[in-house]
Coordinates of C-alpha atoms in Angstrom, one line a residue:
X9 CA 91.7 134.4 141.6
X10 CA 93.7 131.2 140.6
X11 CA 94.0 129.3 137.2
X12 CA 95.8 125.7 138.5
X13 CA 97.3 123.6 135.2
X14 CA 98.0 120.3 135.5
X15 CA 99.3 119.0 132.4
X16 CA 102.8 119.0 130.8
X17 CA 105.2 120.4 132.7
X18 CA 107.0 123.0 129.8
X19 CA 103.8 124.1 128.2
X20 CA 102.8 124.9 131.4
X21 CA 105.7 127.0 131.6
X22 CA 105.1 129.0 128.4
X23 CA 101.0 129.4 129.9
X24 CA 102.6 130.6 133.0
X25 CA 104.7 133.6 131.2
X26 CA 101.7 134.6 128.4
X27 CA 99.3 135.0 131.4
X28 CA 101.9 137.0 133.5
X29 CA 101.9 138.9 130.4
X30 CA 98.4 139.3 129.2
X31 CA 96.4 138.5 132.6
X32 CA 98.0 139.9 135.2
X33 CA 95.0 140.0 137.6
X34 CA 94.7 136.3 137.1
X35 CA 97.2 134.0 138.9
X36 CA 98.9 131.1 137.1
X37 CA 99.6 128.3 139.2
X38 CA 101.3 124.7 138.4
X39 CA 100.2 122.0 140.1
X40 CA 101.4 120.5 142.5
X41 CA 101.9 124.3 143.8
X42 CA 98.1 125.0 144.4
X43 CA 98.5 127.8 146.5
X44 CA 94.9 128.4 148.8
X45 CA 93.0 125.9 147.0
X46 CA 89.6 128.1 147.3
X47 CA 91.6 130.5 145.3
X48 CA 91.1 128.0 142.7
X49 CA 88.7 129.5 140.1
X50 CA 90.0 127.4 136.8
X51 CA 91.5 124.3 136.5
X52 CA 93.1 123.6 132.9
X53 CA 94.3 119.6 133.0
X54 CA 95.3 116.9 131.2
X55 CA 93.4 114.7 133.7
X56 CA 92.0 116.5 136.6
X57 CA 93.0 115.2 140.4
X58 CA 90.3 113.1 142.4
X59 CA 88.1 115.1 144.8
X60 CA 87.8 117.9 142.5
X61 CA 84.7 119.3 144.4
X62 CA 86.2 118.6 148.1
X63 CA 89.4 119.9 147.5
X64 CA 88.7 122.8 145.3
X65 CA 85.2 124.4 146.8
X66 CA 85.3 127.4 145.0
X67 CA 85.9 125.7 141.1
X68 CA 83.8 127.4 138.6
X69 CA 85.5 126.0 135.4
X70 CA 87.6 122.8 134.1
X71 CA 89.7 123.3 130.6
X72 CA 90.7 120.5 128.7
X73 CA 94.3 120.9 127.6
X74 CA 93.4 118.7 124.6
X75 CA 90.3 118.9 122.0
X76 CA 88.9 115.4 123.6
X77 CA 87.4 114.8 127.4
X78 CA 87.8 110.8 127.3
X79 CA 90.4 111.3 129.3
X80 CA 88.4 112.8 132.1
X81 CA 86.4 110.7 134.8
X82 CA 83.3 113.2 134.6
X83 CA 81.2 111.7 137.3
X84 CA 84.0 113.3 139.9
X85 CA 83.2 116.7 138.2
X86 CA 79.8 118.3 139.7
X87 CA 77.3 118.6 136.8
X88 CA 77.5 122.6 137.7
X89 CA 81.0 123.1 136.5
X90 CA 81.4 123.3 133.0
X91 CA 84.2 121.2 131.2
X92 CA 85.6 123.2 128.1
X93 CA 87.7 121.3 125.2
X94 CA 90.7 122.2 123.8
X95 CA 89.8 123.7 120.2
X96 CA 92.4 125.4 118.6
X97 CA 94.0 126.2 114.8
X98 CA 97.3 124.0 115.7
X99 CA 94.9 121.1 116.7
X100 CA 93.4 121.6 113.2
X101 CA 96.6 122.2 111.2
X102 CA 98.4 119.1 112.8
X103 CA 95.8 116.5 112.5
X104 CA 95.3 117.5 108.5
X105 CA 98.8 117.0 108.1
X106 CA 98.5 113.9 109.9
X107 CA 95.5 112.4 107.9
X108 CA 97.2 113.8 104.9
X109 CA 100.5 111.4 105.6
X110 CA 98.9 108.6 106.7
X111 CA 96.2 108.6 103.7
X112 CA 99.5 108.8 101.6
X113 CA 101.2 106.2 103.3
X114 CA 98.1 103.8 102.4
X115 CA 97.7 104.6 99.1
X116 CA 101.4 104.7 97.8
X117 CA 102.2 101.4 99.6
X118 CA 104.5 102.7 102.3
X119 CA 103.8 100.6 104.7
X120 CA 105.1 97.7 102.7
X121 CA 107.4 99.5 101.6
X122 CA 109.1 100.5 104.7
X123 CA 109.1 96.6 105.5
X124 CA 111.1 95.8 102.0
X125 CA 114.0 98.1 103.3
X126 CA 114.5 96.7 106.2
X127 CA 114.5 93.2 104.8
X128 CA 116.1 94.0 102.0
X129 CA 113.5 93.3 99.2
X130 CA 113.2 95.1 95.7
X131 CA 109.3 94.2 94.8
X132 CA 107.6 97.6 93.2
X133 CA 104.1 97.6 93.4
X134 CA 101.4 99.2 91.2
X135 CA 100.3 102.5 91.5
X136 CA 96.7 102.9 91.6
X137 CA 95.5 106.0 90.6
X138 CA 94.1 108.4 93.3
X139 CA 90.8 108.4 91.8
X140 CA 90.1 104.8 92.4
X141 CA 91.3 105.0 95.9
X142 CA 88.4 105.7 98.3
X143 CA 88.8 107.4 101.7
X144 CA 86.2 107.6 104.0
X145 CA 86.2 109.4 107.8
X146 CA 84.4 108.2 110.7
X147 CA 83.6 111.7 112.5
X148 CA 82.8 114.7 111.2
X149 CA 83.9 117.3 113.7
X150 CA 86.4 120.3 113.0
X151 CA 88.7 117.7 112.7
X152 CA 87.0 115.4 110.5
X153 CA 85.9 118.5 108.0
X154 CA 89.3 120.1 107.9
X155 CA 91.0 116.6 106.7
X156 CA 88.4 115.8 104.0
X157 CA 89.2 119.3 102.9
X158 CA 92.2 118.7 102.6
X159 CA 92.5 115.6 100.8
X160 CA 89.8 116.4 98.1
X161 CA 92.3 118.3 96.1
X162 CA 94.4 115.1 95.8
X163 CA 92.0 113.2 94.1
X164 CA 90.3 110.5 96.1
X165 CA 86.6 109.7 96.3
X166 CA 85.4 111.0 99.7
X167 CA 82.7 109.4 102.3
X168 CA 82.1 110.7 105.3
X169 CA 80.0 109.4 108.7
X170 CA 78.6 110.6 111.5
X171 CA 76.4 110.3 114.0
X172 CA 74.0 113.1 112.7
X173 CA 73.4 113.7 109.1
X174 CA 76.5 116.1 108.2
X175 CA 76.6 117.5 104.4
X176 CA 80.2 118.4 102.9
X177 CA 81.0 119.6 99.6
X178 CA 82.9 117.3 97.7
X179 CA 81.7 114.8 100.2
X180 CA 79.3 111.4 100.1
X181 CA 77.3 111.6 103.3
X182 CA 76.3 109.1 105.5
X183 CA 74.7 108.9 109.3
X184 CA 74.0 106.8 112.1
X185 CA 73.9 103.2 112.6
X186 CA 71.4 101.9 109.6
X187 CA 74.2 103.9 107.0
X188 CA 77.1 102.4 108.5
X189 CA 78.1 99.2 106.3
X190 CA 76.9 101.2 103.5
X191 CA 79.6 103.8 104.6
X192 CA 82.0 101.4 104.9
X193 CA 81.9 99.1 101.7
X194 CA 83.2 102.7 100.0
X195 CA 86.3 102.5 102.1
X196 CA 89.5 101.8 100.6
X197 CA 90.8 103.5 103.6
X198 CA 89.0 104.5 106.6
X199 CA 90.4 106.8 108.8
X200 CA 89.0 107.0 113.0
X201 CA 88.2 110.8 114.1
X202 CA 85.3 110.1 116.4
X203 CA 85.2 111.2 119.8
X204 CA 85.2 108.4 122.1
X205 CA 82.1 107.5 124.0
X206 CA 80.5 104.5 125.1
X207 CA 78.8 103.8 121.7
X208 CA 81.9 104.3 120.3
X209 CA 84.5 102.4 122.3
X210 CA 85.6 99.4 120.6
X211 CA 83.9 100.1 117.2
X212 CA 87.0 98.7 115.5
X213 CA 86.9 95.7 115.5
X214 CA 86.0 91.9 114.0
X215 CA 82.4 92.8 112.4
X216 CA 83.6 96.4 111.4
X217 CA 86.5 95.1 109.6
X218 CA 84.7 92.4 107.7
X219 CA 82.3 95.1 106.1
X220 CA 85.3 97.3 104.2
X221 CA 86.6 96.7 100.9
X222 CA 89.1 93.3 101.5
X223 CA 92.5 95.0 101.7
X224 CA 91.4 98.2 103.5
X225 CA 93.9 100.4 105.1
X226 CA 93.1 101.6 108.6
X227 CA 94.0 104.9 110.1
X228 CA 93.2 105.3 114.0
X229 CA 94.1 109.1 115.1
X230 CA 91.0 109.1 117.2
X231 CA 91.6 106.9 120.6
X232 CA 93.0 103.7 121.5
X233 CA 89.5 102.7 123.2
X234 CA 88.2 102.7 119.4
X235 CA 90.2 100.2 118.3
X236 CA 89.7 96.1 119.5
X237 CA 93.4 95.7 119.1
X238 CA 93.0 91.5 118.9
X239 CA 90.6 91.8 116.1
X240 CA 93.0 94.2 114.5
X241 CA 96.0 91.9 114.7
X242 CA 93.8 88.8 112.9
X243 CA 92.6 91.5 109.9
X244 CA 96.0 92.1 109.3
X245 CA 96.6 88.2 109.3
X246 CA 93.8 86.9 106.8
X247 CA 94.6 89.9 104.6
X248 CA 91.4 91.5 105.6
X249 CA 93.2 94.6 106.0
X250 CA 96.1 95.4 104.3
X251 CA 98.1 97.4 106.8
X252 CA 96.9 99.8 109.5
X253 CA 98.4 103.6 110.6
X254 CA 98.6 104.0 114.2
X255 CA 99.0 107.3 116.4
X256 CA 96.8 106.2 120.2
X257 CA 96.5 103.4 121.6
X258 CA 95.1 101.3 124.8
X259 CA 98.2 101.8 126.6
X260 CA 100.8 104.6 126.0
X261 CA 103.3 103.1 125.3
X262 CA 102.4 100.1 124.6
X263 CA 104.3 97.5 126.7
X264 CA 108.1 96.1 124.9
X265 CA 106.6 93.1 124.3
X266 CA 103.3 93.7 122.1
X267 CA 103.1 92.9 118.8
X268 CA 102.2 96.3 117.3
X269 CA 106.3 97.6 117.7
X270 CA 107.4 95.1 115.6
X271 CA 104.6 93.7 113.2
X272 CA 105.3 94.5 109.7
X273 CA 101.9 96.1 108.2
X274 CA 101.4 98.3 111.1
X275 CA 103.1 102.1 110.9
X276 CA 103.0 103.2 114.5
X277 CA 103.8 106.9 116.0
X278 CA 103.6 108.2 119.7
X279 CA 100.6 110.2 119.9
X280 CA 101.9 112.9 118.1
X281 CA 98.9 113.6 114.7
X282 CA 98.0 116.8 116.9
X283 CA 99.5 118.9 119.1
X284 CA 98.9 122.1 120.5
X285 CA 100.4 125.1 120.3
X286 CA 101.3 126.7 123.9
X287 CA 100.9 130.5 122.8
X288 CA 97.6 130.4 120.4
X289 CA 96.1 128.2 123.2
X290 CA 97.1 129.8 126.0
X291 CA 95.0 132.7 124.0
X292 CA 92.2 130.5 123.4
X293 CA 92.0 129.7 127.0
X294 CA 92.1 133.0 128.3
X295 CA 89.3 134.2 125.3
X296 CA 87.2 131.7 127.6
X297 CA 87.9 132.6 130.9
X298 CA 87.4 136.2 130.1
X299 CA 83.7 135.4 128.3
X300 CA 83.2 133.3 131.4
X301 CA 84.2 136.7 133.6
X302 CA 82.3 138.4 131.5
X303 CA 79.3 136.4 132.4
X304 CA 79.0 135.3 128.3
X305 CA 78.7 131.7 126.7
X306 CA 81.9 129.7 126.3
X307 CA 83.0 128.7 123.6
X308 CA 83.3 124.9 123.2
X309 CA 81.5 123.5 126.5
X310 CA 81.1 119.8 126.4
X311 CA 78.0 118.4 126.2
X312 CA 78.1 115.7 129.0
X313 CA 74.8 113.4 127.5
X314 CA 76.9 112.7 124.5
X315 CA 80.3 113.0 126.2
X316 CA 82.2 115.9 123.9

């Protein structure tokens, strides 16, 4: 019986020597070594080869390497093969720090300020107390809860939205489309955790922007598909929004010549708000597999109506 990874090459690596460890029955492949290919009971992928069912007739489970599925083309996966996403504490811990940073970024002016040095400008700004700074999260997953939990000790007013109704401590709650300008006008700065769907693909954009506080910050550590990158680019130019914090994007990396590398009210990083870890995830995986062996529920199955 075969797990097959396809994903990063040095993670897979680390997988390869925790399940020589703790699985020995199971074998640990690396693709493109497949081995017998209906040996191939698990595939755990950043994005899963074509002909999935043709090539692999004996599949029974694919693993996400990361907590999203956007990146998978579904309708190649047979609707009786579960797809499992990648939920672990590292996930959590990274993107909280992540949200943390980039909330403090927009509120303590570092964007412009990191524009200043490298022209050379002295120009202080005022500091606006954390209480008058609003921060509102657009999904309200693990990821979404664990950041609002960690910012409300700071001191900012908190909003949340979701697509259900979703009640947080500490938290002003709002759901679905007929709440969603009223979520947004309490947005100083508005940070992207949804999944990404088709309802949610391109949701940042020209009519979203023009419904948040003028001056808004946005943070986009969800997807690049969320964000309408034109529409971004002229929010930033009418002062709409004052500055934006980037981690995805469309392309990755985005090609030499787009304005995002060198605009000067964008903070951009390389897909790096969360990461996992290869050892508490390779236990996570293997938790699965063996509840899957076991003939128990998984943990984390993707629901394919609402694509996560």
């Amino acid at each position: 019986m075969t797990i097959l990874y396809k994903a990063e090459l040095a993670r897979g690596h680390e997988w390869r020597d925790f399940f020589a460890r703790e699985a020995p029955d199971l074998l640990f492949r690396i693709w493109p070594d497949i081995g017998d290919p209906a040996a191939v009971r698990y595939l755990t992928a950043w994005q899963p080869p074509d002909d999935i069912a043709g090539r692999f007739p004996n599949l029974e489970v694919v693993f996400s390497v990361a907590a999203g599925v956007d990146q998978f083309d579904l309708s190649i996966i047979p609707p009786s093969i579960p797809v499992v996403r990648m939920v672990e504490p590292s996930l959590t811990d990274g993107m909280v720090e992540y949200v943390t940073f980039a909330t403090l970024a927009a509120h303590r002016h570092m964007i412009g300020y990191i524009d200043d040095r490298r022209r050379g400008v002295w120009a202080p700004r005022r500091l606006i107390p954390a209480a008058r700074r609003r921060v509102g999260v657009m999904g309200l997953g693990n990821l979404g809860q664990a950041a609002l939990a960690a910012l409300r000790p700071l001191g900012f007013p908190l909003f949340g939205w979701n697509r259900s109704p979703r009640s947080l401590d500490g938290v002003t709650g709002f759901h679905g489309a007929d709440q969603l300008e009223a979520f947004l006008a309490h947005c100083d700065v508005l940070i992207c955790l949804l999944p990404l769907t088709d309802e949610t693909r391109g949701i940042l954009d020209r009519s979203l922007f023009a419904r948040l506080p003028e001056g808004a910050t946005l943070v986009n550590v969800g997807r690049g598909g969320h964000l309408v990158e034109a529409d971004l680019l002229e929010a930033l130019e009418t002062g709409r929004l004052s500055g934006a914090v980037l981690d995805v994007f469309a392309q990755e990396p985005p090609q030499p010549e787009h304005p995002f590398w060198t605009h000067p009210k964008i903070l951009m990083t390389p897909h790096i708000a969360s990461m996992t870890q290869p050892e508490t995830a390779a236990h996570i995986l293997l938790a699965n597999i063996r509840r899957h062996q076991a003939g128990q529920p998984m943990v984390n199955v993707v629901d394919r109506g609402r694509g996560y």
